[in-house]
Short mmCIF file of C-alpha atoms in Angstrom, two decimals:
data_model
loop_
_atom_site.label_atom_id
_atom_site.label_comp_id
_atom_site.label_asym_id
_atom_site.label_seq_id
_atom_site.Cartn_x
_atom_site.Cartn_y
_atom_site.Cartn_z
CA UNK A 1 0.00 0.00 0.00
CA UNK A 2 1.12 3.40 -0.96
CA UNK A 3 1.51 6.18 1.28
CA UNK A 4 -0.75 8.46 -0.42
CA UNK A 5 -3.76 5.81 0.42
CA UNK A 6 -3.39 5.99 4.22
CA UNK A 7 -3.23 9.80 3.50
CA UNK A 8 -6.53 9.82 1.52
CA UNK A 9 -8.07 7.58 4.32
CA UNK A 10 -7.03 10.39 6.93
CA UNK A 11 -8.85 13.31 4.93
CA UNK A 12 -11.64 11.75 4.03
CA UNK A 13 -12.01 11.01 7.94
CA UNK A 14 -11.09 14.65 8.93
CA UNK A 15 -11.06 16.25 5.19
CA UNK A 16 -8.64 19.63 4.80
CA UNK A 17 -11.50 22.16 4.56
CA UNK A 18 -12.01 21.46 8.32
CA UNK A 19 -8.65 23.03 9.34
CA UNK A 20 -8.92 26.68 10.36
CA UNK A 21 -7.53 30.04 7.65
CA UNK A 22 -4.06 29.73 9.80
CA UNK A 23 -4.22 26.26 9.96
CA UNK A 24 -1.34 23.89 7.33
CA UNK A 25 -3.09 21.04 7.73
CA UNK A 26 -2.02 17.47 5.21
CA UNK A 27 1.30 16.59 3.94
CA UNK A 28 4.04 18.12 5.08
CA UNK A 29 7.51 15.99 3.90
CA UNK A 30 7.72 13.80 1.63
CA UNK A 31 6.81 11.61 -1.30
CA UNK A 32 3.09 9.65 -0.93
CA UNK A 33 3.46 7.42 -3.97
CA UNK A 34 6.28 5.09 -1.78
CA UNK A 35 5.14 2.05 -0.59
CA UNK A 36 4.64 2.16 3.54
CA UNK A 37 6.57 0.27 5.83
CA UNK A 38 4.74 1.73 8.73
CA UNK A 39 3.12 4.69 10.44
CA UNK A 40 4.22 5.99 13.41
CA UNK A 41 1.34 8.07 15.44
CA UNK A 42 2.17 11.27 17.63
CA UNK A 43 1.17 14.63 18.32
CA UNK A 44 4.14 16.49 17.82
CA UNK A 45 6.89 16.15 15.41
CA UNK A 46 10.57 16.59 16.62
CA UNK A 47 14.07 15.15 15.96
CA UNK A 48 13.84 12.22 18.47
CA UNK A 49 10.33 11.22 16.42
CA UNK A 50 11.98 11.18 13.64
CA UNK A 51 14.31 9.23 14.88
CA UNK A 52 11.91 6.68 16.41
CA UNK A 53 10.07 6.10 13.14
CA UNK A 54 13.44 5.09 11.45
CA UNK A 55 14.18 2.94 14.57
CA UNK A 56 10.93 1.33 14.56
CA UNK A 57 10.77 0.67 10.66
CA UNK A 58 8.08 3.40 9.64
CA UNK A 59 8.44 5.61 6.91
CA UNK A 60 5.33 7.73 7.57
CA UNK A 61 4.85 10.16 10.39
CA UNK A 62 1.23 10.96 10.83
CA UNK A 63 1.30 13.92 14.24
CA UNK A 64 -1.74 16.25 15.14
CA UNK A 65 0.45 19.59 15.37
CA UNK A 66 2.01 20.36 12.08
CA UNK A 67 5.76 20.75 12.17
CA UNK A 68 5.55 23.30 9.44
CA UNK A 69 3.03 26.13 10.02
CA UNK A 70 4.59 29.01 7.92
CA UNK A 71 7.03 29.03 4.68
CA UNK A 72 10.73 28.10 5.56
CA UNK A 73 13.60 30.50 3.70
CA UNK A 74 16.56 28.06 4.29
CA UNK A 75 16.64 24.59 5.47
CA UNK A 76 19.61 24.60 7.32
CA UNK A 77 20.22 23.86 11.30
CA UNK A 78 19.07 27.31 12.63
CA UNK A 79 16.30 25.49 14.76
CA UNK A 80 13.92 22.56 15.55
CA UNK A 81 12.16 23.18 12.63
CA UNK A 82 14.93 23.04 10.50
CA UNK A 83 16.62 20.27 12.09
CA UNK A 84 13.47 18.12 11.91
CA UNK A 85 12.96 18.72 8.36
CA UNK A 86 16.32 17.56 7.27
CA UNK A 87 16.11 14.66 9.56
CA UNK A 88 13.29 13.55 7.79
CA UNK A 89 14.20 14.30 4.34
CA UNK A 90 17.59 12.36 4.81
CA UNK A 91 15.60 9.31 6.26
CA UNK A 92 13.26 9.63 3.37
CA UNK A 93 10.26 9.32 6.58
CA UNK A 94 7.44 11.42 5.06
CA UNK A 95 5.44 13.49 7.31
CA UNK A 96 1.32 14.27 7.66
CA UNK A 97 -0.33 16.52 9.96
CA UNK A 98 -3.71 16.35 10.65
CA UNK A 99 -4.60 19.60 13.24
CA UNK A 100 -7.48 21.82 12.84
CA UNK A 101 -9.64 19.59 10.89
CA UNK A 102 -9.27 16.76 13.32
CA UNK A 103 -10.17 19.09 16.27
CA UNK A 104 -13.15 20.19 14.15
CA UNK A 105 -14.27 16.52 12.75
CA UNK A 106 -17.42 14.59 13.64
CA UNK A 107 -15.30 11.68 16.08
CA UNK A 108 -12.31 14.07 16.30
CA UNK A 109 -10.51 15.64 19.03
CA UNK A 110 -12.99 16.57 20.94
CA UNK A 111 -15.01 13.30 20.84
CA UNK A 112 -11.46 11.56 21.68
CA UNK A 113 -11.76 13.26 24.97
CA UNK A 114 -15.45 12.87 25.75
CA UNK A 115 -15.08 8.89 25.14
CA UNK A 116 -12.15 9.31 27.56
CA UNK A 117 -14.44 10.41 30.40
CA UNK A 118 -17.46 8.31 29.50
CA UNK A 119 -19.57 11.33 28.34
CA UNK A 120 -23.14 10.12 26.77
CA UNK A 121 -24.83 11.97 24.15
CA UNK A 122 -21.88 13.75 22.95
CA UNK A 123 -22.64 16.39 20.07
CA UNK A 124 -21.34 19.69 18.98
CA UNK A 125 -21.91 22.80 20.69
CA UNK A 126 -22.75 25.99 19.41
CA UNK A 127 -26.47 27.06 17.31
CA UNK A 128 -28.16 24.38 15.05
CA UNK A 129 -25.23 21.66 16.18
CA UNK A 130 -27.93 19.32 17.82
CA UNK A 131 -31.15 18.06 17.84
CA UNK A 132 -32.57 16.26 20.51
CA UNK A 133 -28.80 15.93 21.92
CA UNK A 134 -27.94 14.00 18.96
CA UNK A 135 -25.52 15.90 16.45
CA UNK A 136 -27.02 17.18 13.71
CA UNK A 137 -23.89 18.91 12.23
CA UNK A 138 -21.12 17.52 10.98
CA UNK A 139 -18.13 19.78 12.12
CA UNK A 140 -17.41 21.99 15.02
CA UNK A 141 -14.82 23.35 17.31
CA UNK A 142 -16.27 21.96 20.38
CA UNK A 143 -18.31 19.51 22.00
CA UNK A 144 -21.05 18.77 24.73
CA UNK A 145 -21.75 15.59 26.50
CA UNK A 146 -23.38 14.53 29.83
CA UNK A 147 -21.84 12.31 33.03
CA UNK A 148 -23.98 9.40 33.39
CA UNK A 149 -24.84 10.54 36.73
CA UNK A 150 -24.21 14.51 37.68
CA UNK A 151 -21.82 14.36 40.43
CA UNK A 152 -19.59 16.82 42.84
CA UNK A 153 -17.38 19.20 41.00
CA UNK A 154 -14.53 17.82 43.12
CA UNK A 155 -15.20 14.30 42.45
CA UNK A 156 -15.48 15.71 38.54
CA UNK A 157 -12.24 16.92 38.73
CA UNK A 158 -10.37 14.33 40.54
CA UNK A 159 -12.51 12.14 38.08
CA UNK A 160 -10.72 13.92 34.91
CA UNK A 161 -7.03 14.35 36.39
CA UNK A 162 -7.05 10.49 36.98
CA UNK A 163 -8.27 9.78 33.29
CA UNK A 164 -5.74 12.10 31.50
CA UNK A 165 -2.50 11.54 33.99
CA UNK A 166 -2.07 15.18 35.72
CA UNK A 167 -1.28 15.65 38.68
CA UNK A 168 -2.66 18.84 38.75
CA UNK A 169 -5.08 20.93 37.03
CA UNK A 170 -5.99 25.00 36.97
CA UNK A 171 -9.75 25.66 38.02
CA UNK A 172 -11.72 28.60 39.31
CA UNK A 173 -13.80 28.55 42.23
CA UNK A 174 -15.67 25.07 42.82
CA UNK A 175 -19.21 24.65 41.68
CA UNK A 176 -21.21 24.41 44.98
CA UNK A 177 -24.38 22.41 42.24
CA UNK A 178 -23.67 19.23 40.72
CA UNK A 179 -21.69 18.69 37.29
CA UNK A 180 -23.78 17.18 34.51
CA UNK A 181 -23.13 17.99 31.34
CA UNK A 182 -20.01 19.03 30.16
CA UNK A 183 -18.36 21.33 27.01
CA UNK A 184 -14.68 20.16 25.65
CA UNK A 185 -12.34 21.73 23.89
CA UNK A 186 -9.09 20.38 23.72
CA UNK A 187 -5.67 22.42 23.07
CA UNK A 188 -5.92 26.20 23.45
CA UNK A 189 -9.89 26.39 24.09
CA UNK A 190 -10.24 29.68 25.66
CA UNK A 191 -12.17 31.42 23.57
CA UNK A 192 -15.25 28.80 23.44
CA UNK A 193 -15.35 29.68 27.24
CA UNK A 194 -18.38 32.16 26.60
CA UNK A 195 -20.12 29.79 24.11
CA UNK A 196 -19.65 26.63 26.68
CA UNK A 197 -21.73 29.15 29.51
CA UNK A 198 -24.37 29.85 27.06
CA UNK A 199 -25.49 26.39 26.35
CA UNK A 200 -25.98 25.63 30.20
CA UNK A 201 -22.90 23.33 30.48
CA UNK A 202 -21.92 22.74 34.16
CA UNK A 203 -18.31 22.16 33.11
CA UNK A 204 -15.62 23.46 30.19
CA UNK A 205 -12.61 21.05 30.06
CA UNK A 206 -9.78 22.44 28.27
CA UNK A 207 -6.05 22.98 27.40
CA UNK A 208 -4.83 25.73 28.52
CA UNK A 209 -6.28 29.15 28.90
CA UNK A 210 -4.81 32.87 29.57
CA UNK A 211 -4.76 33.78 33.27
CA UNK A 212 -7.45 36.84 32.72
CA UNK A 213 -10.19 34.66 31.05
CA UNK A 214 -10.35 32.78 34.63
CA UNK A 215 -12.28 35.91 36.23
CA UNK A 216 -15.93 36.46 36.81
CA UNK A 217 -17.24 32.93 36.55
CA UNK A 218 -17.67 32.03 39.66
CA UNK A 219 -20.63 29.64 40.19
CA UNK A 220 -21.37 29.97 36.38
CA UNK A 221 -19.43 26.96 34.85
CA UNK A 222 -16.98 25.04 36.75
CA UNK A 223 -12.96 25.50 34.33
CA UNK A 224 -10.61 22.51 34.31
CA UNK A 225 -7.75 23.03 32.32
CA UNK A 226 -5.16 20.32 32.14
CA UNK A 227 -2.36 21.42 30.19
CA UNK A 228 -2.40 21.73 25.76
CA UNK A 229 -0.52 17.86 25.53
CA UNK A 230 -2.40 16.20 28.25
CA UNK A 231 -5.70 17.19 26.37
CA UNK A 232 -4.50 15.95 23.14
CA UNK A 233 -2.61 12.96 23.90
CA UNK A 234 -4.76 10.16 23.07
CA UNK A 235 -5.41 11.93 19.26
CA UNK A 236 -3.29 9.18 18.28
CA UNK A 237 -6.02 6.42 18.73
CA UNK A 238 -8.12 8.33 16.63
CA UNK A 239 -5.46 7.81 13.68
CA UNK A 240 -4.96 4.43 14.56
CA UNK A 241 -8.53 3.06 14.24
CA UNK A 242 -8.88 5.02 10.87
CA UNK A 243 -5.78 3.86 9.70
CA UNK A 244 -6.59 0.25 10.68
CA UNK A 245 -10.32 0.60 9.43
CA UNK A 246 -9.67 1.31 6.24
CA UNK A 247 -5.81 0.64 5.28
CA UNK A 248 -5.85 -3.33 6.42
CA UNK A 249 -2.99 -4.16 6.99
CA UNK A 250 -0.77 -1.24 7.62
CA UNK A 251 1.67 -1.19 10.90
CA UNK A 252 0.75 1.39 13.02
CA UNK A 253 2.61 2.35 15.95
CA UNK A 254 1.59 4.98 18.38
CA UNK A 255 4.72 6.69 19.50
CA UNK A 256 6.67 6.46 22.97
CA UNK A 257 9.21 9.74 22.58
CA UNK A 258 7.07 12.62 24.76
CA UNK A 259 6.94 15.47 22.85
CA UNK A 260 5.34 17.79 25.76
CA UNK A 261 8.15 20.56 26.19
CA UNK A 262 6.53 21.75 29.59
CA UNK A 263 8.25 20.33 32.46
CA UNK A 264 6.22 20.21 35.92
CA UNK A 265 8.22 20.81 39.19
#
């Protein structure tokens, strides 16, 4: 099977027009008409992945962040960037990003996460993206789902810190009502915050958010934020299970280098 194959697979699962205006979603190095030894699965892209896909015999790099979001002028070793690049083009490992239009995908990102935490009824948020808390639109930057049972906003977040790994996670003031249904965004999410509070969600998991965005909610939606990587680290099984679904047969590996370049102390 041919590279370009598992790539068509991939966009017809979370297809380009998805990704966001900034977004540089799709291929990114390489040549898709060579046969594929294997696809290693990650969210970021960096030397020591590149370096894993040779070691583990894939020649296909499928991450969630793309490793090149603007134009390069040289392709030397000035940076990461750079660095990566040539790594891959010397390995002749070709490199796919799938970012924005994954986040944005019906059984994306965002759905990742809710099937992570056992959410029922998950559907976009925002005007017209449900009926009858089924989804009735096929893309969307964000999702809702309910807890099978509402339960204490402590329990909720001790609940979510256990399923994602952290040992820690920034939240306002505790909900003193229960926590039943619950808006995701994963990565940077921030600016959803206002849209989550207007659709009566209890809870807004997210990424990471800027310090200011915290104030004036008290009591109005209950903010978990878990760090950008920790949100996003299981995107991988999303690319797996297309991959496997509809390229039979093709090696995938999900990767074991940690790419998340925050350190906690």
């Amino acid at each position: 099977m041919k590279i370009k194959q598992v790539l068509e697979a991939l966009e017809k699962f979370a297809p380009l027009p998805l990704q966001e205006s900034w977004d540089n979603a799709g291929l990114q190095i390489g040549l898709t008409e060579a046969e594929i030894s294997g696809a290693l699965l990650c969210l970021d892209v960096t030397e020591k992945v590149i370096d894993e896909a040779v070691t583990r015999g894939c020649n296909l790099v499928v991450s969630h962040h793309p490793l090149l979001f603007r134009g390069l002028k040289q392709v030397a070793d000035l940076n990461d960037v750079q660095r990566t690049v040539r790594q891959a083009i010397k390995n002749d490992v070709c490199v796919v990003s799938m970012h924005t239009n994954m986040d944005n995908a019906l059984g994306g990102v965002n759905w990742k996460i809710a099937e992570r935490l056992g959410l029922l009824h998950t559907r976009f948020g925002g005007t017209d993206a449900s009926v009858n808390g089924e989804p009735a639109a096929q893309k969307g930057q964000w999702v809702l789902g309910n807890l099978p049972h509402p339960i204490p906003s402590r329990d909720f977040i001790q609940m979510v810190k256990e399923r994602f790994g952290v040992a820690c996670a920034h939240c306002n003031e505790l909900l003193q009502r229960p926590i039943s249904t619950v808006a995701i965004c994963g990565g940077a999410g921030d600016f959803l915050l206002d849209e989550a509070i207007a659709s009566k969600a209890d809870a807004f998991i997210t990424g990471e958010m800027h310090y200011h965005v915290y104030f004036g909610h008290e009591q109005q939606i209950q903010i978990c934020v878990i760090g950008h990587y920790e949100s996003e680290q299981f995107t991988s099984e999303i690319f797996r299970d297309v991959i496997e679904r509809e390229c039979p047969g093709v090696t995938c590996k999900i990767a074991k280098t940690n790419t998340n370049p925050i350190v906690y102390c």
